[in-house]
Coordinates of C-alpha atoms and ligand atoms in Angstrom, one line a residue:
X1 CA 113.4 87.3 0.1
X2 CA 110.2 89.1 -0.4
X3 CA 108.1 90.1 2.1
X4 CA 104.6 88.7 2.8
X5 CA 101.3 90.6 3.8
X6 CA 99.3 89.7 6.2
X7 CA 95.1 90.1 5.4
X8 CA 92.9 89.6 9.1
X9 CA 88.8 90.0 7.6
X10 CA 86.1 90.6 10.5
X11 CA 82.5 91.3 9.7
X12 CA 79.9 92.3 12.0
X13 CA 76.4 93.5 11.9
X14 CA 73.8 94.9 14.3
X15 CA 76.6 97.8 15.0
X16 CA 78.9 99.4 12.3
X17 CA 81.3 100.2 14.6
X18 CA 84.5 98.4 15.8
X19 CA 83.5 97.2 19.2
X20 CA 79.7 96.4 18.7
X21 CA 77.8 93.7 16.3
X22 CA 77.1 90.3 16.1
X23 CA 80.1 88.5 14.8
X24 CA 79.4 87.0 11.2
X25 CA 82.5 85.8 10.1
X26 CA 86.3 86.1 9.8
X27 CA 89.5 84.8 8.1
X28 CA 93.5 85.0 7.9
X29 CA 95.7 85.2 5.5
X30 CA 99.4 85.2 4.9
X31 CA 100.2 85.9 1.3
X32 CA 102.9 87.0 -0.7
X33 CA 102.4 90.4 -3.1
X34 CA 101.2 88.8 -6.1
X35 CA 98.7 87.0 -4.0
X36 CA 97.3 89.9 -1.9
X37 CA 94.6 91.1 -4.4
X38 CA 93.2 87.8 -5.1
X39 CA 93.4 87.3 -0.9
X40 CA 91.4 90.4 0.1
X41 CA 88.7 89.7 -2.5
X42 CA 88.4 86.3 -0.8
X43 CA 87.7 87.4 2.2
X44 CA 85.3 90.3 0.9
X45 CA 83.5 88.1 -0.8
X46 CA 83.4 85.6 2.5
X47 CA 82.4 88.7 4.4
X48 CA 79.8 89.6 2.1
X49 CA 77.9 86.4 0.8
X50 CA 77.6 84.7 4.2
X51 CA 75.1 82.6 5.4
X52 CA 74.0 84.4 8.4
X53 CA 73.3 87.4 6.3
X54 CA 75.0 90.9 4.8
X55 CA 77.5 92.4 7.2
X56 CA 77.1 96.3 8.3
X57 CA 80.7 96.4 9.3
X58 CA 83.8 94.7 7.5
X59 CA 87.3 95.3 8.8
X60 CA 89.8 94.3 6.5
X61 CA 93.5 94.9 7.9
X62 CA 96.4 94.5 5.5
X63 CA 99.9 94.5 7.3
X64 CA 103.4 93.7 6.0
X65 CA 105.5 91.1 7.1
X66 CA 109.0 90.5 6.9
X67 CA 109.5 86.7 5.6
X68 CA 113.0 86.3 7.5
X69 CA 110.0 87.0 10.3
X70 CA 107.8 84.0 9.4
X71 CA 108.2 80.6 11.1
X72 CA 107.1 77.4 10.1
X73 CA 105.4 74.5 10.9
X74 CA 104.3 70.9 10.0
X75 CA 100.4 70.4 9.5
X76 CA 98.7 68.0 11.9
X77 CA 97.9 64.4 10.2
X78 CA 94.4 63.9 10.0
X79 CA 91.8 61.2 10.9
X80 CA 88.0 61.0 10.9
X81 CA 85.7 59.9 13.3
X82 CA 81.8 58.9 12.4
X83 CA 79.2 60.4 14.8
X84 CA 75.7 59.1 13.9
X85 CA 74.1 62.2 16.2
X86 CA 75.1 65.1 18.1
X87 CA 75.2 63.3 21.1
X88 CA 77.9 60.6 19.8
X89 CA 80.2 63.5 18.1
X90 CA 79.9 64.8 22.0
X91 CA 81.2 61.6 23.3
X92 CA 83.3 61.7 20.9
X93 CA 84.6 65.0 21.4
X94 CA 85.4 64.7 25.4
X95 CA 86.8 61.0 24.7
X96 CA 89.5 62.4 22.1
X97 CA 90.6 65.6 24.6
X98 CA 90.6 63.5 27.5
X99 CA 93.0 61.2 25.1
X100 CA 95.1 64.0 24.9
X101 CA 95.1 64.9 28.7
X102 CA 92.1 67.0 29.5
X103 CA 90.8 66.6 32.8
X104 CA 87.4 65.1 32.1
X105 CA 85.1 67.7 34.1
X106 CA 87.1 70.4 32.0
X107 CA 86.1 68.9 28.4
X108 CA 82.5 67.9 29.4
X109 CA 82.3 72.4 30.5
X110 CA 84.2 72.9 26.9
X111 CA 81.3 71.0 25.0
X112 CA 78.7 72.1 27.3
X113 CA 80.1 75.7 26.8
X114 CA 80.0 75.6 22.9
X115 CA 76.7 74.2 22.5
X116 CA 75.4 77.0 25.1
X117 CA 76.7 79.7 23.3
X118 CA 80.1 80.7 24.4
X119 CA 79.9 84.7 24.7
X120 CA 78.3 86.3 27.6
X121 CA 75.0 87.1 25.7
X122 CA 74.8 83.5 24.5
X123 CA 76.0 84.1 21.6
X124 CA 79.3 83.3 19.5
X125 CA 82.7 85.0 20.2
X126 CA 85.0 86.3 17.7
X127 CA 88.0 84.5 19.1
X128 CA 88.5 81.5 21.5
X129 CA 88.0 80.5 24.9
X130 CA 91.1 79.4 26.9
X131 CA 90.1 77.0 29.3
X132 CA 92.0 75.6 31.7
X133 CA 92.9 71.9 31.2
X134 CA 92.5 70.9 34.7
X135 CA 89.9 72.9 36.7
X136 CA 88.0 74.3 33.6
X137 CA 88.3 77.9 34.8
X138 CA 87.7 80.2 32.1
X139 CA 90.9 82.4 31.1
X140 CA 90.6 84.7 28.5
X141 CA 90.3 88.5 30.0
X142 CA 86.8 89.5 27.5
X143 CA 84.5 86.3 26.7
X144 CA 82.5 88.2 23.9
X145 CA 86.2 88.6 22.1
X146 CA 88.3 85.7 23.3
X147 CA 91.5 85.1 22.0
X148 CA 92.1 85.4 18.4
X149 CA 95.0 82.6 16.5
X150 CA 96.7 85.5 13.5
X151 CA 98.8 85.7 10.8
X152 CA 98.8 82.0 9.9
X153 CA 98.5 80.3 6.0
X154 CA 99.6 77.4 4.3
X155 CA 103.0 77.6 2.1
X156 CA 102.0 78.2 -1.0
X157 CA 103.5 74.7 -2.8
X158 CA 102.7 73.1 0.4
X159 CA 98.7 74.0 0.1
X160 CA 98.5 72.7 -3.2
X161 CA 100.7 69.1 -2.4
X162 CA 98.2 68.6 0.7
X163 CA 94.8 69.0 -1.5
X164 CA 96.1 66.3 -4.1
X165 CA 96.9 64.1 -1.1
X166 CA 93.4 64.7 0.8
X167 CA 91.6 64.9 -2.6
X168 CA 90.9 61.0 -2.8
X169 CA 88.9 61.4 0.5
X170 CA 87.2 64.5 -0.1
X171 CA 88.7 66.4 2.2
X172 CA 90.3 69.5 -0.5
X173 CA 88.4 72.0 1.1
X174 CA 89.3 76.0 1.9
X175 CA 87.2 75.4 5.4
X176 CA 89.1 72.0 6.1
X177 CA 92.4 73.8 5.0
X178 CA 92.0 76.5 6.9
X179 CA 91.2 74.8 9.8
X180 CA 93.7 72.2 9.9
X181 CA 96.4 75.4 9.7
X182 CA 94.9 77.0 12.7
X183 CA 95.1 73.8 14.8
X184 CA 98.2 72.9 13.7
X185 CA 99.7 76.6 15.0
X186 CA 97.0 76.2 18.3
X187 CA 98.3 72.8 19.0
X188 CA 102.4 73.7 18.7
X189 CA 102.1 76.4 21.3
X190 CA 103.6 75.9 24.4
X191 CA 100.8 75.5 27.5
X192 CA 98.4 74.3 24.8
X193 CA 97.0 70.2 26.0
X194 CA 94.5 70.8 23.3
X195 CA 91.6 72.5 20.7
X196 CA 87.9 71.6 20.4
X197 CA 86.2 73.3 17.5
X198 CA 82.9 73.3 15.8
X199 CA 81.7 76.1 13.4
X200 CA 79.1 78.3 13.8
X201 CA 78.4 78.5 10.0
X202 CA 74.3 77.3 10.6
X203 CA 74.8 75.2 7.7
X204 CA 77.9 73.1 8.8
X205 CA 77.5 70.8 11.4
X206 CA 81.1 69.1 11.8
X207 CA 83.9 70.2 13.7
X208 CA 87.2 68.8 15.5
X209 CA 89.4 68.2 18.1
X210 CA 92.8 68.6 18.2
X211 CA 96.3 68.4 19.6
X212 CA 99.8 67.6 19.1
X213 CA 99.8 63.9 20.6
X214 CA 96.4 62.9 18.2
X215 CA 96.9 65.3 15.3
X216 CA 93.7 67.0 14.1
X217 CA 90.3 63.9 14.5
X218 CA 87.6 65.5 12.3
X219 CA 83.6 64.8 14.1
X220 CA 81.4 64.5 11.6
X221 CA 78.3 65.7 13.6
X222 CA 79.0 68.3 16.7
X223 CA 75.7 70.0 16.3
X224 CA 72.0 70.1 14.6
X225 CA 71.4 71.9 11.5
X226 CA 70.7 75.4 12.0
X227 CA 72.4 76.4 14.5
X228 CA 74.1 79.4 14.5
X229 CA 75.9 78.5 17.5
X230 CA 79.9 77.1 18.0
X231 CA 83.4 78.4 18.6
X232 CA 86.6 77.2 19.3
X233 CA 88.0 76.1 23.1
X234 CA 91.6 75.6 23.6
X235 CA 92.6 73.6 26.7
X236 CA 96.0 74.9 28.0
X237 CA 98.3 74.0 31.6
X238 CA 100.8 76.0 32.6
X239 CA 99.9 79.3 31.2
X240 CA 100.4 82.4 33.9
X241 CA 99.6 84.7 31.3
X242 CA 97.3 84.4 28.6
X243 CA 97.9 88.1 26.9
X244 CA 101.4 86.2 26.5
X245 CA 99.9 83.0 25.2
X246 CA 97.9 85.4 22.9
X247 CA 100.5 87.0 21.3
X248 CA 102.9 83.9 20.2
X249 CA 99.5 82.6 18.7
X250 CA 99.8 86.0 16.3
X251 CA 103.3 85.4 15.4
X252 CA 103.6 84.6 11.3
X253 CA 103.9 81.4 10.7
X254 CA 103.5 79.0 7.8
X255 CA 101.9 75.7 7.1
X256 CA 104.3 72.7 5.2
X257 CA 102.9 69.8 4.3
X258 CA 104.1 66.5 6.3
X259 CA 106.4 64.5 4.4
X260 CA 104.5 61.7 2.1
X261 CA 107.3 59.2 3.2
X262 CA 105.7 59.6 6.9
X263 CA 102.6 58.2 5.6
X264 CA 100.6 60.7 7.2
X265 CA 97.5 62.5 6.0
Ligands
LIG1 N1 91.2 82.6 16.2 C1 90.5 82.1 17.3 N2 89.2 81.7 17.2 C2 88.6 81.8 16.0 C3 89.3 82.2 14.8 C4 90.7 82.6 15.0 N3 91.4 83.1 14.0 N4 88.5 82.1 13.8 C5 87.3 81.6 14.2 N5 87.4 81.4 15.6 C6 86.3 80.9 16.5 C7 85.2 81.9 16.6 O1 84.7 81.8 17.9 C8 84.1 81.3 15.6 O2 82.9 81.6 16.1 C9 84.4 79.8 15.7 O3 85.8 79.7 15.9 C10 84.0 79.0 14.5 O4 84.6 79.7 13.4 O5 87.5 69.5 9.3 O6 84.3 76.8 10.1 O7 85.1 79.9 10.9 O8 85.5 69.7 8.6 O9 82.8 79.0 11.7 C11 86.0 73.0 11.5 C12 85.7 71.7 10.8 C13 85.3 74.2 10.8 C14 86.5 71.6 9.6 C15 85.5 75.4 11.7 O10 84.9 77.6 12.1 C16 86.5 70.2 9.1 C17 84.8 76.7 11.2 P1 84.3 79.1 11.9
LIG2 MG1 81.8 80.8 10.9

């Protein structure tokens, strides 16, 4: 079996150096050889053409891994809910995680925390919070860096079968994709209850929530236009250790596509 490479992009700017900057953007990849070019192009290009402006620091990290190494895992089905405003993709939001057993204080300080800028400078983080499900006590040891979900892709075949089955409802796309891989690997962890997620791309308002009893429920409005703010919050019970929780989150894994005879999406 060949091995497979893992690519991990982060670009920064106001600091070219590896601590400092304003986080612009990032990606994962898990690729096979004849696939590694094309996937570290991809995420230069990301790095370089993004909307919040031209990075002074890219970190592109290339790292093999063994494929008997690599687990796998079945994508989360997907559903849609409308949200006319902000404020109803809110309700939304902390109706859905409730749903899926998050204490209702704790997902009303998740939404409240994104929208207020989740770093300690207001800002965005380059990784997720971890927030406990119950009390809504914040987890992860550095809140500008959070924890970061690694080494993560879809099957190659599999990729392709789930874009001709989301195709008829517009949903084919590399920031869908991507996101839907992430959750899927989030949302399988032991200790996780579940993910809230909107982007902090200033151009993209929708976002998600997620977990492994109500698969991945696209919002279609989380926040206004313009706003560079958003991140990711995963709700978790039961974890002592979150360097632990951390680490089985960068374990290589990839994404197959659920069976067409389930009748999932
Ligand atoms: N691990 C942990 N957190 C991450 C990671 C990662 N690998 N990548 C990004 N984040 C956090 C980080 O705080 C970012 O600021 C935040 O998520 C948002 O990242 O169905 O585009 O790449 O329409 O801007 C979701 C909706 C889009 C897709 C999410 O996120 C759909 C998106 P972005
Ligand atoms: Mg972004």
């Amino acid at each position: 079996m060949d091995d497979y490479y893992s690519v991990r992009m982060r670009a920064a700017d106001g600091g070219a150096h590896e601590a400092g900057g304003r986080h612009i953007s990032g990606g994962e990849r898990l690729v096979c050889k004849e696939e590694l070019e094309a996937a570290v192009q991809t995420l230069l290009r990301r790095a370089m053409t993004h909307e919040l402006g031209q990075p002074d620091f890219v970190n592109l990290t290339v790292e093999k891994v063994a494929r008997a190494d690599i687990g796998q895992l079945e994508a989360l089905p997907i559903s849609q809910r409308v949200a006319h405003s902000v404020a109803e993709g809110h309700a939304a939001a902390v109706e859905l995680l409730v749903q899926a057993g998050v204490a209702l204080s704790a997902a009303q300080k998740g939404v409240a925390l994104l929208v207020q800028g989740p770093a300690p400078d207001g800002g965005v983080m380059r990784g997720a919070v971890v927030m406990d499900a119950d009390t809504g006590a914040r987890l992860e040891r550095d809140p500008g860096r959070g924890v970061r979900v690694a080494q993560h892709d879809w099957a190659p075949d599999a990729l392709a079968r789930w874009k001709r089955r989301v195709e008829p409802l517009g949903l084919d796309q590399v920031r869908v994709a991507e996101a839907l891989a992430l959750a899927t690997k989030v949302a399988a962890q032991a200790g996780t209850v579940a993910e809230l997620c909107w982007s902090d791309d200033p151009g993209y308002v929708g976002g998600y929530v997620a977990a492994a009893t109500i698969g991945y429920v696209r919002i279609a409005q989380l926040k206004e236009p313009g706003s560079p703010l958003g991140g990711r919050v995963f709700f978790v019970r039961g974890v002592r250790n979150v360097q632990d929780y951390e680490a089985v989150l960068a374990v290589p894994v990839l994404i197959e596509d659920a069976t067409a005879e389930r009748g999932v999406w």
